[in-house]
Short mmCIF file of C-alpha atoms and ligand atoms in Angstrom, two decimals:
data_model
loop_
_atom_site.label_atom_id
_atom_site.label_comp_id
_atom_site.label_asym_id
_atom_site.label_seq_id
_atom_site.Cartn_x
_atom_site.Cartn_y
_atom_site.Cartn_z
CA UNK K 6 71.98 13.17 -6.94
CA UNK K 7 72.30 15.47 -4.39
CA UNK K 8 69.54 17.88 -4.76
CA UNK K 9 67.12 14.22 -4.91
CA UNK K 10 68.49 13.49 -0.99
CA UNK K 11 67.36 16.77 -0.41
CA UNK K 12 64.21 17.10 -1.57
CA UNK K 13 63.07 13.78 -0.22
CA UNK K 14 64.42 14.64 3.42
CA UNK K 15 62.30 17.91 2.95
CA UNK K 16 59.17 15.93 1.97
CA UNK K 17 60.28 13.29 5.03
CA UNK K 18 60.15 16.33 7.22
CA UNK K 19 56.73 17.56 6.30
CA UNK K 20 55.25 14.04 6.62
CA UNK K 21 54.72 14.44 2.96
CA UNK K 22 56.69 11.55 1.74
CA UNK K 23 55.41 8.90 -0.11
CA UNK K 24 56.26 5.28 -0.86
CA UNK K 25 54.47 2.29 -3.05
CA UNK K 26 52.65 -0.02 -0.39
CA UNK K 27 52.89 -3.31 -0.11
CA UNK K 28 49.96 -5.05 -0.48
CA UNK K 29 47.93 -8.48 -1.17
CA UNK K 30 44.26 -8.28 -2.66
CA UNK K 31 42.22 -10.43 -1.33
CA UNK K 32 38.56 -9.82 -2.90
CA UNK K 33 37.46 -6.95 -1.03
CA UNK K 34 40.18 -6.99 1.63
CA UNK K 35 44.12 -5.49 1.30
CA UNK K 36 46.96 -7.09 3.27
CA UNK K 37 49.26 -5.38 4.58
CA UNK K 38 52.10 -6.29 6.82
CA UNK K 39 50.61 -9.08 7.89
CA UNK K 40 47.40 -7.45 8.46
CA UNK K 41 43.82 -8.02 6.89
CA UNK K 42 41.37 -4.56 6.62
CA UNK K 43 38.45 -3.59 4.06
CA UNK K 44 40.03 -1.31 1.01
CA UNK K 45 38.26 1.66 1.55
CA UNK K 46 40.85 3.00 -1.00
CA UNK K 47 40.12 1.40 -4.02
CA UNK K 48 38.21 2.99 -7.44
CA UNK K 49 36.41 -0.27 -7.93
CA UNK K 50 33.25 1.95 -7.20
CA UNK K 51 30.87 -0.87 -8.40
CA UNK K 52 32.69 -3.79 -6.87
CA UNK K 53 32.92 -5.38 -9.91
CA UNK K 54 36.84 -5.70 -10.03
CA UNK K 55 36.67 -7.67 -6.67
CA UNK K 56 33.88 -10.05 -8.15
CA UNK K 57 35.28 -13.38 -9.13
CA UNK K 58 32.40 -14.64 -11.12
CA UNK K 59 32.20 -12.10 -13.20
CA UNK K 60 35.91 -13.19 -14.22
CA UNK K 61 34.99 -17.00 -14.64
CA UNK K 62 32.25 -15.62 -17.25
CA UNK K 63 34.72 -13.74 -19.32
CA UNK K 64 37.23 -16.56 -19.40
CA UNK K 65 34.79 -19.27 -20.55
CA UNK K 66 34.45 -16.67 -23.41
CA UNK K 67 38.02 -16.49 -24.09
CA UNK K 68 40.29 -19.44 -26.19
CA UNK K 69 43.70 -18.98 -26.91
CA UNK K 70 42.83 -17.77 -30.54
CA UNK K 71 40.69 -14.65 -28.74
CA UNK K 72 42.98 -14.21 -25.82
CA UNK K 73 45.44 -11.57 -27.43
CA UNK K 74 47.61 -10.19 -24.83
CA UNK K 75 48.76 -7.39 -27.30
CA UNK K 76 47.94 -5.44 -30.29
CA UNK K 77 51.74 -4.76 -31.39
CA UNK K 78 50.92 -1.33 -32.95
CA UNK K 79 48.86 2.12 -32.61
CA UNK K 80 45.77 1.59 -33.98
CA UNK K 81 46.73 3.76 -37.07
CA UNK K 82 49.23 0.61 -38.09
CA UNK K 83 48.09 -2.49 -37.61
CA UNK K 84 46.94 -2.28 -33.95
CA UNK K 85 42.75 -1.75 -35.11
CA UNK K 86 41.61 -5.02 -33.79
CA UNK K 87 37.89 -5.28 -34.28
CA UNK K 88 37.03 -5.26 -30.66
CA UNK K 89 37.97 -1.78 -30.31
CA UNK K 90 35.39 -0.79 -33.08
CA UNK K 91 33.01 -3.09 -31.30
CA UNK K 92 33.25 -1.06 -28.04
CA UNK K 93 33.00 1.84 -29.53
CA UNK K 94 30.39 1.31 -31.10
CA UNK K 95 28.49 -0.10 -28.18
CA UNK K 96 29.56 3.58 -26.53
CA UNK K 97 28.38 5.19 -29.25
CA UNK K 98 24.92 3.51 -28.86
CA UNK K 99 24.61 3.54 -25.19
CA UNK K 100 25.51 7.36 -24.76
CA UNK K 101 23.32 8.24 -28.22
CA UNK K 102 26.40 9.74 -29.95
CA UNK K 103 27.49 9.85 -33.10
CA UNK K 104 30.77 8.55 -32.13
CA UNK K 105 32.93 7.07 -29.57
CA UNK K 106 36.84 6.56 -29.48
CA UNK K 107 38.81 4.67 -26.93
CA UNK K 108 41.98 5.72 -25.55
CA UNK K 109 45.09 3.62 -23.27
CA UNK K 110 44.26 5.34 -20.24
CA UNK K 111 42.23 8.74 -19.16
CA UNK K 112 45.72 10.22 -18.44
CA UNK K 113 45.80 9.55 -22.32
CA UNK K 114 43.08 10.89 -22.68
CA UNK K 115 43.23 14.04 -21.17
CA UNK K 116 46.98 14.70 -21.93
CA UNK K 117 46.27 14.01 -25.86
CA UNK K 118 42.49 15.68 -26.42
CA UNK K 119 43.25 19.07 -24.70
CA UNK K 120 46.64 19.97 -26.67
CA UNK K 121 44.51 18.76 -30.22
CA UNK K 122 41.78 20.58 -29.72
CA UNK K 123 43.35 23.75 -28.84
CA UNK K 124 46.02 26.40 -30.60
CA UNK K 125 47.73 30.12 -29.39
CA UNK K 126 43.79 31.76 -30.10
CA UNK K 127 42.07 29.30 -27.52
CA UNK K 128 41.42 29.86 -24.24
CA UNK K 129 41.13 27.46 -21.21
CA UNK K 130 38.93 27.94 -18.11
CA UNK K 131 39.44 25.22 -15.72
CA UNK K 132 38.07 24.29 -12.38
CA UNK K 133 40.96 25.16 -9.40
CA UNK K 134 40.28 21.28 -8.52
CA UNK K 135 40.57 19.62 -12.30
CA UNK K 136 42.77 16.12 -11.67
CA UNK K 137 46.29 16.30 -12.60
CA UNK K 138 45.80 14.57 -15.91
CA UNK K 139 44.01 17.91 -17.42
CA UNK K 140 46.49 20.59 -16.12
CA UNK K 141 48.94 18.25 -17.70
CA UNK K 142 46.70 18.39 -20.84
CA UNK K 143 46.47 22.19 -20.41
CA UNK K 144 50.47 22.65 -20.32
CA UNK K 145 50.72 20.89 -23.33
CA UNK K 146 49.01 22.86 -25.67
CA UNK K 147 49.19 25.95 -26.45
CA UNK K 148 46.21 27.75 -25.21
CA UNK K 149 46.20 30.12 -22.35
CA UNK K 150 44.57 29.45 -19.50
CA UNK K 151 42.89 30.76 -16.47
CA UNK K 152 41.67 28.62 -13.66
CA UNK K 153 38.22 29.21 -12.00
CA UNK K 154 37.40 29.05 -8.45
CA UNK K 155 36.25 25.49 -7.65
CA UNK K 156 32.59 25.23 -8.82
CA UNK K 157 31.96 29.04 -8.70
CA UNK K 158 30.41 28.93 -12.15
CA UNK K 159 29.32 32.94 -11.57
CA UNK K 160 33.29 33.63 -11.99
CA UNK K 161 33.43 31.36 -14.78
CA UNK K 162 30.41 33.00 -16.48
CA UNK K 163 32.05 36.33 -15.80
CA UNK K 164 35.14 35.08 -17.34
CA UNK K 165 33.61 33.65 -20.80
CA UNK K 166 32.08 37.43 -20.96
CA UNK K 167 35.10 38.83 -20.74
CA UNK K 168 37.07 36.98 -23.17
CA UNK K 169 34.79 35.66 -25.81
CA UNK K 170 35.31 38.07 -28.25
CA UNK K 171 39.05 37.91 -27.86
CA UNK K 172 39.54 34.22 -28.61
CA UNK K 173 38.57 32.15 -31.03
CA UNK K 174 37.49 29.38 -28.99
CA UNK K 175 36.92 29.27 -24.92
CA UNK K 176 36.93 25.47 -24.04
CA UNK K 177 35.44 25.30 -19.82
CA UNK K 178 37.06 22.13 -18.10
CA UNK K 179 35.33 20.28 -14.80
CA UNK K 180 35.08 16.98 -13.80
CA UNK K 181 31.66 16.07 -13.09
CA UNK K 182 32.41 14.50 -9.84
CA UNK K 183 35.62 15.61 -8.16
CA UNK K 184 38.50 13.35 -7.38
CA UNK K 185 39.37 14.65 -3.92
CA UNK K 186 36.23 16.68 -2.34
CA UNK K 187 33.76 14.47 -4.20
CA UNK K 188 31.77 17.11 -4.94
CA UNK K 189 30.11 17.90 -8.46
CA UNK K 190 29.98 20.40 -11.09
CA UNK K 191 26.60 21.38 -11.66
CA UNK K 192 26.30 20.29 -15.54
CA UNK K 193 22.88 21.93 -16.18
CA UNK K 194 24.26 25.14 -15.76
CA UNK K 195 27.42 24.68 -17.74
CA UNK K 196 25.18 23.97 -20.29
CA UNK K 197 22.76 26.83 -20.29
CA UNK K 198 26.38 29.15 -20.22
CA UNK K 199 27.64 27.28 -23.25
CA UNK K 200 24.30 27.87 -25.05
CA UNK K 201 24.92 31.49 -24.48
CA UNK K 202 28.08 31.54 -27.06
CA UNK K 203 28.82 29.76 -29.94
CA UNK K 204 32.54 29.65 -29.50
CA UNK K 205 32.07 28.10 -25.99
CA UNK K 206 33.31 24.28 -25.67
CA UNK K 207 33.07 21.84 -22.57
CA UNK K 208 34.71 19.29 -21.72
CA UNK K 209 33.91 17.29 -18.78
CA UNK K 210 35.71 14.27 -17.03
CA UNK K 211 33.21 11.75 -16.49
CA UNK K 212 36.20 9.91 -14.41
CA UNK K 213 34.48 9.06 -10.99
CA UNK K 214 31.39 9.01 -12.35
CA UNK K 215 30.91 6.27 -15.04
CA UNK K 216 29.43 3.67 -13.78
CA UNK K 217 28.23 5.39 -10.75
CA UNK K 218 25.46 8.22 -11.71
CA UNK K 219 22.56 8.05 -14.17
CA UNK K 220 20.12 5.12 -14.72
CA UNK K 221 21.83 3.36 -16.79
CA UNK K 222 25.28 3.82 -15.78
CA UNK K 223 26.51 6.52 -18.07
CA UNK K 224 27.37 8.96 -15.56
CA UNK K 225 26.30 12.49 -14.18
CA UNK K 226 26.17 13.71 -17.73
CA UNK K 227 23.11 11.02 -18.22
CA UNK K 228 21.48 11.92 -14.72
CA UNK K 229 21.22 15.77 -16.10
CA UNK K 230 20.14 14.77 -19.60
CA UNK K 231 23.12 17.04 -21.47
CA UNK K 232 24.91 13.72 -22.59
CA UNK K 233 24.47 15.85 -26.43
CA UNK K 234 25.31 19.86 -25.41
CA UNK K 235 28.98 18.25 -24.11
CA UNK K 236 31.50 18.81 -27.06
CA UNK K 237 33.72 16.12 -25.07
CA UNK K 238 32.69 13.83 -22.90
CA UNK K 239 35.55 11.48 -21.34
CA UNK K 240 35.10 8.85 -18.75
CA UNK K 241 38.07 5.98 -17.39
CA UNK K 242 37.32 2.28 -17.56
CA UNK K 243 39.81 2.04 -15.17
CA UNK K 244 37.54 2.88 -12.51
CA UNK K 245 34.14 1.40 -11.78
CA UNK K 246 34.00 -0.48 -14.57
CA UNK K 247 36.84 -2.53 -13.17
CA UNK K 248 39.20 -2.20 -16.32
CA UNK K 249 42.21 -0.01 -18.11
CA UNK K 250 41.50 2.51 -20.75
CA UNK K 251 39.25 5.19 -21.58
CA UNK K 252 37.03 7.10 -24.20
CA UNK K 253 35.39 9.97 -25.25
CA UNK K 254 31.81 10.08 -26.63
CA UNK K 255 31.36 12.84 -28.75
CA UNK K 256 30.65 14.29 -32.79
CA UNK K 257 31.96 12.17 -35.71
CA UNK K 258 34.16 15.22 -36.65
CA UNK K 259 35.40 15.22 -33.19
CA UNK K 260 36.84 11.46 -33.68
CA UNK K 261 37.99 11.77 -37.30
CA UNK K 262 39.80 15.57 -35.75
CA UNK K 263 41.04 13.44 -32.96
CA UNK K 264 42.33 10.28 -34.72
CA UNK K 265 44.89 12.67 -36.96
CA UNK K 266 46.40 15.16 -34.22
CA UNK K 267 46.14 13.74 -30.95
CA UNK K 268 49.03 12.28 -30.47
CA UNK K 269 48.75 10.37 -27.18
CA UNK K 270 46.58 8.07 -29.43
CA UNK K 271 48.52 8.55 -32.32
CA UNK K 272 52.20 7.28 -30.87
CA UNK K 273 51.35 4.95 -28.33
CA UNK K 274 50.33 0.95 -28.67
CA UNK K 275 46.59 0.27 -28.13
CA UNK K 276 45.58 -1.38 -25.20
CA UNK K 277 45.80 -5.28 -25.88
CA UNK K 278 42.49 -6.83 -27.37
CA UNK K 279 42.01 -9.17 -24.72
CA UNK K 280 41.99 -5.88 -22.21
CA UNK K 281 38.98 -4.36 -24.77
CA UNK K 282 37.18 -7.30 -24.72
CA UNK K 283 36.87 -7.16 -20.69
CA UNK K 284 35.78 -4.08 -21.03
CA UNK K 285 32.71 -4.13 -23.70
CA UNK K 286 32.07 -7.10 -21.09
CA UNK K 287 31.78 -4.94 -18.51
CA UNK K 288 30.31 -2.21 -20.27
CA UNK K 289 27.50 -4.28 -21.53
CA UNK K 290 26.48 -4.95 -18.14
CA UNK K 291 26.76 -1.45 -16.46
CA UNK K 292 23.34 -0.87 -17.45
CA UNK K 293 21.55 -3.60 -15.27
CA UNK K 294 23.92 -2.36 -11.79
CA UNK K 295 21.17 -0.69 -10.72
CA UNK K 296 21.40 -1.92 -7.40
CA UNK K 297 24.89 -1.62 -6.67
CA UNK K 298 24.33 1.82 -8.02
CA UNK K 299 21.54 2.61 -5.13
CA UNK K 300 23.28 0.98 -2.75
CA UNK K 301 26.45 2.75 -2.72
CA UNK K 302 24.71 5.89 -3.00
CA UNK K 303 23.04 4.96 0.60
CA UNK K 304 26.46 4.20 2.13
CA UNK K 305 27.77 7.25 1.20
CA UNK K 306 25.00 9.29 2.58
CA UNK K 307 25.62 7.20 6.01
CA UNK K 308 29.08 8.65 5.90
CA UNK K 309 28.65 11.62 4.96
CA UNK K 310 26.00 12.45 7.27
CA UNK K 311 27.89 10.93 10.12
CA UNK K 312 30.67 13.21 9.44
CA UNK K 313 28.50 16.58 9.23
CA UNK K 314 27.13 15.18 12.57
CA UNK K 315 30.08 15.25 14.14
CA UNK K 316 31.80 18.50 12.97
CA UNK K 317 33.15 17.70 9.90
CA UNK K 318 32.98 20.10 6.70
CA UNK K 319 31.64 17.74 4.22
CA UNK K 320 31.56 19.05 0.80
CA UNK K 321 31.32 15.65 -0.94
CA UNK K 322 27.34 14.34 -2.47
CA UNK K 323 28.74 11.19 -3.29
CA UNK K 324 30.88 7.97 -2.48
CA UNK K 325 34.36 9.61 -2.49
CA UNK K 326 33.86 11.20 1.22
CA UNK K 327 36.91 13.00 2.44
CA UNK K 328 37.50 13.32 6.45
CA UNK K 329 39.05 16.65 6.60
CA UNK K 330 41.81 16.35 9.07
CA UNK K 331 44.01 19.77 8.44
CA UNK K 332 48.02 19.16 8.87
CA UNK K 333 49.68 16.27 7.06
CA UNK K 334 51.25 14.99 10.18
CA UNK K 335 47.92 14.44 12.11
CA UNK K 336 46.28 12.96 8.79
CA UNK K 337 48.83 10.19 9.16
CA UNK K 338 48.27 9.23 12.57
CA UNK K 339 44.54 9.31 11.92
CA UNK K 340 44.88 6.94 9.06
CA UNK K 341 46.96 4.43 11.18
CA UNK K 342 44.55 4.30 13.81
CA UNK K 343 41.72 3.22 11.36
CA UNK K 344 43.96 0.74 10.01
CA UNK K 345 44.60 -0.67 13.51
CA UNK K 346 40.52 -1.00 13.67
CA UNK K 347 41.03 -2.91 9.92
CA UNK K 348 39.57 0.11 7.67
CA UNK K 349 42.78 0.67 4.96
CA UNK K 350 41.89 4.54 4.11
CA UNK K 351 44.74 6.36 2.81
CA UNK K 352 45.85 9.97 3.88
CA UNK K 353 45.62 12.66 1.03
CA UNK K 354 48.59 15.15 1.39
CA UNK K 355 50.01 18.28 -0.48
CA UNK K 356 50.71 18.25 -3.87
CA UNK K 357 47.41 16.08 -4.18
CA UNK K 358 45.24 18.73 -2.31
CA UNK K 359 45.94 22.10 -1.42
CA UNK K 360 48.33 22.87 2.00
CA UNK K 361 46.64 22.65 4.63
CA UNK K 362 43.81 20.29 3.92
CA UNK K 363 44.99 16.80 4.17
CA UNK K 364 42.52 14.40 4.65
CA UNK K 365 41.47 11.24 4.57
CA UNK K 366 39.66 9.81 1.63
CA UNK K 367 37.43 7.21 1.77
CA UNK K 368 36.29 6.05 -1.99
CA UNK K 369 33.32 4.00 -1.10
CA UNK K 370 32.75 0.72 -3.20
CA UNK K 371 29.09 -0.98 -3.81
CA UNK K 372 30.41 -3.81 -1.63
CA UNK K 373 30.82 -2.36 1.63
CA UNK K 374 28.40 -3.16 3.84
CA UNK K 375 26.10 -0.84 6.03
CA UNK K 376 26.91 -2.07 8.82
CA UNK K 377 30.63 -2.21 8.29
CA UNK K 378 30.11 1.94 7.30
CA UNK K 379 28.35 1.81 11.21
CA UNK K 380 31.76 0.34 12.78
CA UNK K 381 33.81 2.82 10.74
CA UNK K 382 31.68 5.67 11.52
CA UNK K 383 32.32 4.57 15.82
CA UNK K 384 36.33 5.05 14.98
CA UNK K 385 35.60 8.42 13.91
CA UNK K 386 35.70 11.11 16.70
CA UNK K 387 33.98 14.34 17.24
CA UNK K 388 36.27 17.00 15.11
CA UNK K 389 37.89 18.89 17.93
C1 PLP C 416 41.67 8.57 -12.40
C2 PLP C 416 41.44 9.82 -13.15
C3 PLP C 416 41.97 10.02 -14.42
C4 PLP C 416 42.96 9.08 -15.01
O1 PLP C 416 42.36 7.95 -15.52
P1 PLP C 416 43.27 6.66 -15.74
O2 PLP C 416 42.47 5.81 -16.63
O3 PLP C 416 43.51 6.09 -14.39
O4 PLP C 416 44.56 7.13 -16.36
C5 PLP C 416 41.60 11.14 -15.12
N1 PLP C 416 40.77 12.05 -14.60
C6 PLP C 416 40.28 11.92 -13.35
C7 PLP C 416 39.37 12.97 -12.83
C8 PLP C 416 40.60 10.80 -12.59
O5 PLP C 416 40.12 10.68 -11.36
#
């Protein structure tokens, strides 16, 4: 095990090492060594996974002949409890789709629809900033691929001219808002490429953004209108919608293709039915969020502004705000001092981001308060 002592001592040395916290949830609040501070770190964009009532509701729905803890097979055995069709039919209807199909996790998701949908005569483009889960997705199947400078859909554009003719399919991978800068792919535009070619797929990761963006909930994909011209459209319920799981909305052909080669749905158990049944809960109710919607959208302009005010390059337009500190080392120290002032923000190191850019990311959730933005913004100094 000696090359495992080694490797960790290196990552000790670069102040890249990493350990599980931990930590106590209380609502809103993380404990941590004896120590109570808002979670500025959580994916609960909506605030729903902190809200106790919303629990009570779905337990008075529950008895112990509709609490199933497991489904004790893939879906293609006996694990096809009704709920899931339920849910995915809601999807369906919600997104205006002619299907839907849920998934364990979006790491499922990504790692199992990429290597389907894709052979030796396909070609990948993909974002330099796509979340692990799709390069993983990418190295598993056996298309080649070539990754785009973040957002720069010119180079992309130049890339499906180039190659077009000399695959048989070019599928272009973004997320619509990105994990780390919290920035966003502009979808229109990937749109009005794809129109340009008929053997041009996308596929966007709807992961930060369910929930968050469009009127009803649905995401940046429904904000633009395009929710039809994306060949596959995957979001996580494990984020705002305060749950575990995922799905893609997309063609019928695209879930019947799906269902009999992708085989992170194919070999693994389905998600229990008591876990589905949360979630069409929650999804049912993503619609009237309006104001949580509106409201983190105006705490994340506060922070954001207050960081372009003071120096900071700012690329994020939404609630995952990064404070770009530079070396990992300083990004540590920085994140310790907010925690003394009761703010848990983590520090973002290399592999996560690229060397050199460690930060800290604040991911913004619908019940932070204004004014509790105001006393993190007066811990925040002028970028030196
Ligand atoms: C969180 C995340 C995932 C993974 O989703 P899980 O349901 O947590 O497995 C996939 N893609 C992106 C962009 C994410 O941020």
């Amino acid at each position: 095990m000696d090359f495992m002592h080694q490797q960790l001592q290196q990552l000790e040395a670069a102040s890249n090492l990493r350990h599980l916290p931990a930590l106590i949830h209380d609502g809103r609040d993380v404990i941590v060594n004896g120590q109570r501070m808002l979670n500025l770190s959580s994916n609960d964009y909506l605030g729903l996974a902190a809200d106790r009532r919303l629990r009570e509701a779905f337990l008075e729905t529950l008895t112990p002949d509709t609490f199933l803890p497991t489904s004790s097979s893939s879906r293609l055995l006996t694990g096809n409890f009704t709920g899931y069709t339920e849910l995915e039919q809601e999807l369906a209807q919600l997104f205006g789709t002619e299907a839907a199909l849920v998934f364990n996790s979006g790491y499922h998701a990504n790692t199992g629809i990429l290597p389907a949908v894709s052979d030796a005569q396909t070609l990948i483009l993909a974002d330099k900033l796509v979340h692990a889960s799709l390069i993983d997705g990418i190295r598993l199947s056996a298309a080649r691929c070539i990754r785009y400078r973040h957002n720069d859909l010119a180079q992309a554009g130049r890339l499906v001219e180039e190659h077009h003719r000399t695959y048989s399919r070019i599928i272009l991978v973004t997320e619509s808002i990105f994990s780390m800068d919290g920035d966003e792919a502009d979808l229109r535009a990937l749109v009005a490429l794809k129109k340009r070619y008929d053997n041009l797929l996308l596929y966007v990761d709807e992961a930060h953004a369910f929930g968050v963006c469009g009127p009803q909930g649905l995401g940046c994909a429904e904000e633009a209108g395009c929710i039809g011209d994306i060949d596959f459209l995957v979001g996580t319920f494990g984020k705002a919608a305060a749950s575990a799981g995922a799905y893609i909305v997309c063609r019928q052909v695209v879930r019947d293709y799906l269902i009999n080669r992708m085989r992170t749905f194919i070999f693994t158990t389905a998600l229990p039915p008591v876990n589905i049944a949360w979630t069409l809960f929650i999804v049912r109710k993503l619609a009237d969020m309006r104001e949580r919607r509106a409201h983190l959208a105006h705490i994340g302009r506060l922070l954001r502004d207050a960081l372009t005010a003071r120096s900071y390059a700012c690329p994020s337009t939404s609630h995952i705000v990064p404070l770009m500190v530079g070396p990992s080392a300083d990004t540590v120290l920085r994140a310790d001092q907010l925690q003394r002032h009761g703010f848990y923000a983590l520090p973002v190191r290399p592999p996560t981001v690229p060397e050199g850019t460690s930060r800290i990311r604040f991911s913004l959730t619908a019940d932070v308060r204004a004014d509790e933005i105001l006393r993190l913004i007066a811990c925040i100094p002028e970028k030196s």
